[in-house]
Tab-separated table of C-alpha atoms in Angstrom:
chain	number	residue	atom	x	y	z
X	24	ILE	CA	-196.054	-13.804	-202.506
X	25	ARG	CA	-193.015	-11.639	-203.011
X	26	PRO	CA	-189.663	-11.252	-201.211
X	27	TRP	CA	-189.421	-7.480	-201.617
X	28	THR	CA	-189.705	-6.979	-197.883
X	29	GLY	CA	-187.236	-9.726	-196.935
X	30	PRO	CA	-188.883	-13.121	-196.319
X	31	TYR	CA	-191.787	-14.258	-198.489
X	32	ASN	CA	-195.091	-12.739	-197.344
X	33	LEU	CA	-198.634	-12.718	-198.721
X	34	PHE	CA	-200.018	-10.048	-201.032
X	35	VAL	CA	-203.229	-9.765	-203.057
X	36	VAL	CA	-203.904	-7.897	-206.279
X	37	PRO	CA	-207.087	-7.733	-208.389
X	38	ALA	CA	-207.042	-10.213	-211.281
X	39	SER	CA	-207.809	-7.336	-213.645
X	40	GLY	CA	-204.905	-5.301	-212.280
X	41	GLY	CA	-204.702	-2.680	-209.582
X	42	ASP	CA	-203.084	-1.904	-206.277
X	43	VAL	CA	-201.106	-4.539	-204.398
X	44	LYS	CA	-202.068	-5.110	-200.767
X	45	GLN	CA	-199.851	-6.850	-198.226
X	46	LEU	CA	-201.640	-9.281	-195.894
X	47	THR	CA	-198.873	-10.672	-193.686
X	48	TRP	CA	-195.728	-9.273	-192.112
X	49	ASN	CA	-193.600	-12.119	-190.829
X	50	ASN	CA	-189.858	-12.536	-190.399
X	51	GLN	CA	-190.194	-16.104	-191.717
X	52	SER	CA	-191.415	-16.988	-195.197
X	53	GLU	CA	-195.072	-17.821	-195.855
X	54	VAL	CA	-196.519	-19.467	-198.964
X	55	ALA	CA	-200.081	-19.259	-200.333
X	56	VAL	CA	-201.777	-22.681	-200.600
X	57	THR	CA	-205.455	-22.209	-201.538
X	58	TRP	CA	-208.587	-20.102	-200.981
X	59	THR	CA	-211.471	-20.905	-198.671
X	60	ARG	CA	-214.619	-21.891	-200.560
X	61	ASP	CA	-216.322	-18.536	-199.916
X	62	GLY	CA	-213.308	-16.670	-201.314
X	63	LYS	CA	-213.004	-14.532	-198.202
X	64	LYS	CA	-209.794	-16.010	-196.818
X	65	ILE	CA	-206.478	-17.369	-198.044
X	66	VAL	CA	-204.918	-20.535	-196.679
X	67	PHE	CA	-201.159	-20.240	-196.394
X	68	ARG	CA	-198.271	-22.302	-195.126
X	69	GLY	CA	-196.207	-20.882	-192.316
X	70	PRO	CA	-193.220	-22.272	-190.429
X	71	THR	CA	-193.152	-23.508	-186.871
X	72	LYS	CA	-190.145	-23.595	-184.570
X	73	SER	CA	-188.668	-26.253	-186.861
X	74	SER	CA	-187.753	-25.150	-190.388
X	75	TRP	CA	-188.760	-28.600	-191.701
X	76	ARG	CA	-192.281	-28.524	-190.278
X	77	SER	CA	-195.171	-26.278	-191.139
X	78	TRP	CA	-198.737	-25.425	-190.214
X	79	LEU	CA	-201.558	-24.062	-192.335
X	80	TYR	CA	-203.213	-20.780	-191.412
X	81	THR	CA	-205.991	-18.622	-192.816
X	82	VAL	CA	-205.965	-14.864	-193.199
X	83	SER	CA	-208.774	-12.581	-194.337
X	84	LEU	CA	-208.398	-10.249	-197.309
X	85	ASP	CA	-208.111	-7.265	-194.998
X	86	GLY	CA	-205.088	-8.863	-193.327
X	87	GLU	CA	-206.901	-9.511	-190.049
X	88	MET	CA	-208.093	-12.661	-188.270
X	89	ARG	CA	-205.027	-14.786	-188.873
X	90	GLU	CA	-205.923	-18.214	-187.496
X	91	PRO	CA	-204.290	-21.672	-187.525
X	92	MET	CA	-206.259	-24.446	-189.193
X	93	PRO	CA	-207.144	-27.342	-186.826
X	94	LEU	CA	-204.901	-29.838	-188.610
X	95	GLY	CA	-201.617	-30.022	-186.767
X	96	GLU	CA	-198.625	-30.350	-189.056
X	97	ALA	CA	-199.669	-29.687	-192.672
X	98	ALA	CA	-198.077	-28.520	-195.912
X	99	PHE	CA	-200.485	-28.520	-198.906
X	100	GLY	CA	-204.245	-28.920	-199.241
X	101	THR	CA	-207.610	-28.073	-200.843
X	102	PHE	CA	-211.245	-27.938	-199.705
X	103	SER	CA	-214.134	-30.080	-200.874
X	104	GLN	CA	-216.812	-28.175	-202.795
X	105	ASP	CA	-219.001	-27.804	-199.685
X	106	GLY	CA	-216.025	-26.722	-197.561
X	107	ARG	CA	-216.553	-29.452	-194.982
X	108	PHE	CA	-213.580	-31.626	-195.873
X	109	PHE	CA	-209.953	-30.697	-196.426
X	110	ALA	CA	-207.513	-33.000	-198.252
X	111	PHE	CA	-203.927	-32.295	-197.260
X	112	ASN	CA	-200.359	-33.497	-196.797
X	113	ARG	CA	-198.880	-33.544	-193.322
X	114	LYS	CA	-195.377	-33.448	-194.785
X	115	GLY	CA	-193.899	-32.240	-198.024
X	116	LEU	CA	-191.822	-29.176	-197.255
X	117	GLY	CA	-188.739	-30.832	-198.717
X	118	ARG	CA	-188.714	-31.192	-202.479
X	119	PRO	CA	-191.925	-32.907	-203.623
X	120	TRP	CA	-190.717	-32.732	-207.240
X	121	ARG	CA	-187.558	-34.686	-206.385
X	122	LYS	CA	-187.427	-37.880	-208.442
X	123	GLY	CA	-187.208	-41.271	-206.730
X	124	TYR	CA	-187.327	-39.978	-203.150
X	125	ILE	CA	-188.167	-42.432	-200.371
X	126	GLY	CA	-187.505	-41.321	-196.814
X	127	SER	CA	-188.758	-39.701	-193.644
X	128	ALA	CA	-190.226	-36.707	-195.509
X	129	ASP	CA	-192.637	-38.883	-197.515
X	130	SER	CA	-196.063	-37.267	-197.715
X	131	ASP	CA	-199.385	-39.123	-197.638
X	132	VAL	CA	-202.883	-37.894	-198.399
X	133	TRP	CA	-205.030	-37.151	-195.361
X	134	VAL	CA	-208.638	-35.953	-195.220
X	135	ALA	CA	-209.926	-33.827	-192.351
X	136	ASP	CA	-213.629	-33.580	-191.515
X	137	LEU	CA	-213.643	-29.988	-190.289
X	138	GLU	CA	-217.113	-30.314	-188.745
X	139	GLN	CA	-216.441	-33.490	-186.786
X	140	GLY	CA	-212.751	-32.831	-186.118
X	141	THR	CA	-211.741	-36.283	-187.396
X	142	PHE	CA	-208.967	-37.401	-189.739
X	143	GLU	CA	-208.560	-40.229	-192.237
X	144	LYS	CA	-205.284	-41.313	-193.834
X	145	ARG	CA	-206.071	-42.166	-197.463
X	146	THR	CA	-202.666	-43.308	-198.808
X	147	THR	CA	-199.769	-45.323	-197.421
X	148	TYR	CA	-197.416	-45.472	-200.416
X	149	GLU	CA	-193.717	-45.560	-199.460
X	150	GLY	CA	-192.950	-42.562	-201.670
X	151	PRO	CA	-194.468	-39.060	-201.671
X	152	ASP	CA	-198.165	-38.606	-202.518
X	153	SER	CA	-198.256	-34.854	-202.974
X	154	TRP	CA	-200.561	-31.937	-203.828
X	155	PRO	CA	-204.020	-33.426	-203.046
X	156	LEU	CA	-206.837	-31.753	-205.003
X	157	PHE	CA	-210.541	-32.151	-204.189
X	158	ALA	CA	-212.613	-32.535	-207.384
X	159	ALA	CA	-216.288	-31.632	-207.798
X	160	SER	CA	-217.142	-35.343	-207.714
X	161	GLY	CA	-215.546	-35.746	-204.297
X	162	ASP	CA	-212.645	-37.722	-205.749
X	163	ILE	CA	-209.166	-36.658	-204.685
X	164	PHE	CA	-206.423	-36.192	-207.263
X	165	PHE	CA	-202.767	-36.159	-206.247
X	166	VAL	CA	-199.254	-36.548	-207.677
X	167	SER	CA	-197.349	-39.774	-207.085
X	168	GLU	CA	-194.337	-41.523	-208.576
X	169	ARG	CA	-195.845	-45.003	-208.570
X	170	GLY	CA	-193.921	-45.898	-211.691
X	171	GLU	CA	-191.224	-44.343	-213.850
X	172	ALA	CA	-192.475	-40.761	-213.588
X	173	LYS	CA	-194.618	-38.516	-211.420
X	174	ASN	CA	-198.221	-38.595	-212.640
X	175	LEU	CA	-201.681	-37.646	-211.482
X	176	TRP	CA	-203.595	-40.324	-209.598
X	177	ARG	CA	-207.178	-40.415	-208.349
X	178	LEU	CA	-208.667	-41.642	-205.079
X	179	PRO	CA	-212.356	-42.562	-205.518
X	180	ARG	CA	-214.727	-40.728	-203.223
X	181	ARG	CA	-216.123	-43.912	-201.704
X	182	GLY	CA	-212.740	-45.526	-201.143
X	183	GLY	CA	-210.730	-48.076	-203.045
X	184	LYS	CA	-207.344	-48.212	-204.709
X	185	ALA	CA	-205.718	-45.215	-206.330
X	186	GLN	CA	-206.173	-45.062	-210.110
X	187	GLN	CA	-203.654	-43.564	-212.525
X	188	VAL	CA	-204.939	-40.565	-214.512
X	189	THR	CA	-202.003	-39.312	-216.596
X	190	ARG	CA	-199.294	-41.452	-218.133
X	191	HIS	CA	-196.407	-39.130	-218.801
X	192	GLU	CA	-192.921	-40.530	-219.224
X	193	GLY	CA	-189.709	-38.741	-218.360
X	194	PRO	CA	-190.454	-35.318	-216.859
X	195	GLY	CA	-193.457	-35.716	-214.598
X	196	VAL	CA	-196.280	-33.666	-213.129
X	197	VAL	CA	-195.497	-30.886	-210.635
X	198	HIS	CA	-197.369	-27.931	-209.114
X	199	PRO	CA	-200.937	-28.972	-209.990
X	200	ALA	CA	-203.909	-26.747	-209.205
X	201	ILE	CA	-207.641	-27.219	-209.645
X	202	SER	CA	-210.267	-24.826	-210.994
X	203	PRO	CA	-212.791	-23.316	-208.547
X	204	ASP	CA	-215.547	-25.586	-209.899
X	205	GLY	CA	-213.371	-28.649	-209.288
X	206	ARG	CA	-213.617	-29.883	-212.884
X	207	THR	CA	-210.268	-29.015	-214.473
X	208	ILE	CA	-206.719	-29.580	-213.250
X	209	VAL	CA	-203.802	-27.573	-214.580
X	210	TYR	CA	-200.223	-28.630	-213.980
X	211	GLN	CA	-196.641	-28.052	-215.011
X	212	ARG	CA	-194.567	-30.604	-216.863
X	213	LYS	CA	-190.992	-29.502	-217.437
X	214	TYR	CA	-191.391	-26.097	-219.136
X	215	THR	CA	-194.940	-26.674	-220.417
X	216	ILE	CA	-198.462	-26.262	-219.013
X	217	TRP	CA	-201.108	-28.986	-219.305
X	218	THR	CA	-204.776	-29.414	-218.402
X	219	VAL	CA	-206.914	-32.485	-217.787
X	220	ARG	CA	-210.608	-32.830	-216.969
X	221	THR	CA	-211.465	-34.538	-213.698
X	222	LYS	CA	-214.288	-36.507	-215.349
X	223	GLY	CA	-211.906	-38.108	-217.822
X	224	GLY	CA	-210.217	-37.378	-221.120
X	225	LYS	CA	-206.693	-37.013	-222.368
X	226	PRO	CA	-204.350	-34.361	-220.975
X	227	LYS	CA	-203.873	-31.400	-223.293
X	228	GLN	CA	-200.858	-29.153	-223.553
X	229	VAL	CA	-201.725	-25.469	-223.396
X	230	PRO	CA	-200.197	-23.572	-226.338
X	231	ILE	CA	-198.373	-20.567	-224.967
X	232	ARG	CA	-196.980	-17.928	-227.270
X	233	ILE	CA	-194.699	-15.389	-225.674
X	234	VAL	CA	-193.939	-12.307	-227.703
X	235	GLY	CA	-190.407	-11.161	-227.006
X	236	GLU	CA	-188.594	-8.008	-227.939
X	237	PRO	CA	-187.771	-7.662	-231.631
X	238	LYS	CA	-184.313	-8.770	-232.615
X	239	ARG	CA	-181.950	-5.906	-233.172
X	240	ASP	CA	-178.279	-5.230	-233.518
X	241	LEU	CA	-176.960	-4.317	-230.081
X	242	ASN	CA	-173.960	-2.571	-231.617
X	243	GLU	CA	-174.394	1.159	-231.982
X	244	TRP	CA	-172.399	3.022	-234.606
X	245	VAL	CA	-171.700	6.677	-233.847
X	246	THR	CA	-169.849	9.205	-235.983
X	247	TYR	CA	-167.953	11.966	-234.156
X	248	GLU	CA	-167.117	14.987	-236.269
X	249	SER	CA	-166.466	17.512	-233.548
X	250	ARG	CA	-165.551	18.030	-229.907
X	251	THR	CA	-162.045	16.585	-230.140
X	252	ASP	CA	-160.121	18.177	-227.297
X	253	GLY	CA	-156.621	16.765	-227.554
X	254	PHE	CA	-154.309	14.913	-229.896
X	255	ALA	CA	-150.777	13.533	-230.261
X	256	VAL	CA	-148.950	12.434	-233.417
X	257	ARG	CA	-147.062	9.140	-233.303
X	258	PRO	CA	-143.316	9.626	-233.831
X	259	ASP	CA	-143.412	7.882	-237.220
X	260	GLY	CA	-146.217	10.199	-238.331
X	261	LYS	CA	-148.539	7.348	-239.397
X	262	ARG	CA	-151.167	7.637	-236.636
X	263	ILE	CA	-152.705	10.257	-234.397
X	264	ALA	CA	-154.060	9.735	-230.890
X	265	VAL	CA	-157.242	11.772	-230.406
X	266	THR	CA	-159.469	12.350	-227.371
X	267	CYS	CA	-163.152	12.877	-228.128
X	268	ARG	CA	-166.033	13.037	-225.650
X	269	GLY	CA	-163.779	11.723	-222.887
X	270	GLU	CA	-162.457	8.655	-224.720
X	271	LEU	CA	-159.145	7.958	-226.465
X	272	PHE	CA	-158.928	6.871	-230.104
X	273	THR	CA	-156.136	6.375	-232.626
X	274	VAL	CA	-156.694	7.109	-236.310
X	275	PRO	CA	-154.465	6.863	-239.380
X	276	THR	CA	-153.012	10.021	-240.880
X	277	GLY	CA	-153.645	8.705	-244.378
X	278	ARG	CA	-156.729	7.287	-246.071
X	279	ALA	CA	-155.913	3.642	-245.274
X	280	GLY	CA	-156.039	2.061	-241.819
X	281	ASP	CA	-158.420	1.300	-238.973
X	282	LYS	CA	-159.804	3.696	-236.451
X	283	VAL	CA	-159.271	2.159	-232.986
X	284	ARG	CA	-160.994	3.002	-229.719
X	285	VAL	CA	-158.367	2.668	-226.992
X	286	THR	CA	-160.349	3.441	-223.807
X	287	LYS	CA	-163.887	2.866	-222.573
X	288	ASP	CA	-163.927	4.245	-219.057
X	289	PRO	CA	-166.548	5.946	-216.871
X	290	GLY	CA	-163.995	8.711	-216.267
X	291	ARG	CA	-162.811	11.335	-218.752
X	292	ASP	CA	-159.562	10.543	-220.625
X	293	ARG	CA	-157.482	13.320	-222.177
X	294	ALA	CA	-154.022	14.768	-222.926
X	295	PRO	CA	-152.520	11.785	-224.802
X	296	VAL	CA	-148.753	11.502	-225.298
X	297	TYR	CA	-146.896	8.848	-227.330
X	298	SER	CA	-143.780	7.108	-226.008
X	299	PRO	CA	-140.596	7.829	-228.018
X	300	ASP	CA	-140.819	4.484	-229.835
X	301	GLY	CA	-144.535	4.972	-230.608
X	302	THR	CA	-145.664	1.702	-228.959
X	303	LYS	CA	-147.377	3.170	-225.887
X	304	LEU	CA	-149.709	6.006	-224.968
X	305	ALA	CA	-149.784	7.989	-221.747
X	306	PHE	CA	-152.865	10.025	-220.874
X	307	THR	CA	-154.660	11.600	-217.944
């Protein structure tokens, strides 16, 4: 996704690097959601006539065969390992990371049987249940603020109550994604990245080391020994105004005193003249 062409559209690039290929050309923004299980198509979220509602579509890697998914209103979602089921949110285009939200944009977890064309609503919590992820086991993981912070929760495959998976306090879980084999979830927490196994275990923070540019002094010292093209002596004889390389400087006539740069303009400054009292400089 990149906004270089105006609204957000879909692009693909090889994971190892290479040419970027644009898949969609729309005057309204589109957001990638997931891949189909065979890896041949991308599921993306596109707007409808209402900016607060969205549908999910698929598009092939050659940019052809753009088709709506048979879900109705939908925002996020992932496929089961066999591709038959799709866990998704019908709502959630607002701000699913917003803390403490309860309102008309609450999102619940739904499951679509794509073969039978049937739907099942799996959660009814009064707050948002966002980003459903189908695990290899058939369990569904999602983010919910059923407590003091947003955490990962799990819906058992065969039904039953949601079970808490992570127990973060303060900044919660946002933007989770699941590995292609459905066994590892990665998510963002504040400015850090974490992983957790779907079969159990403690969440682990991923150590990320970013190598920045070496520290250096941004000041550049330059000595000019030539190419002065104009000068004026102050009436008291203690300083001289000099133009060099298009800029105006004043320097002492004796050994003591500071050298001062007077101008720093994109244009060329020259022909300095002191005022009679020596307090001002005129130049062109």
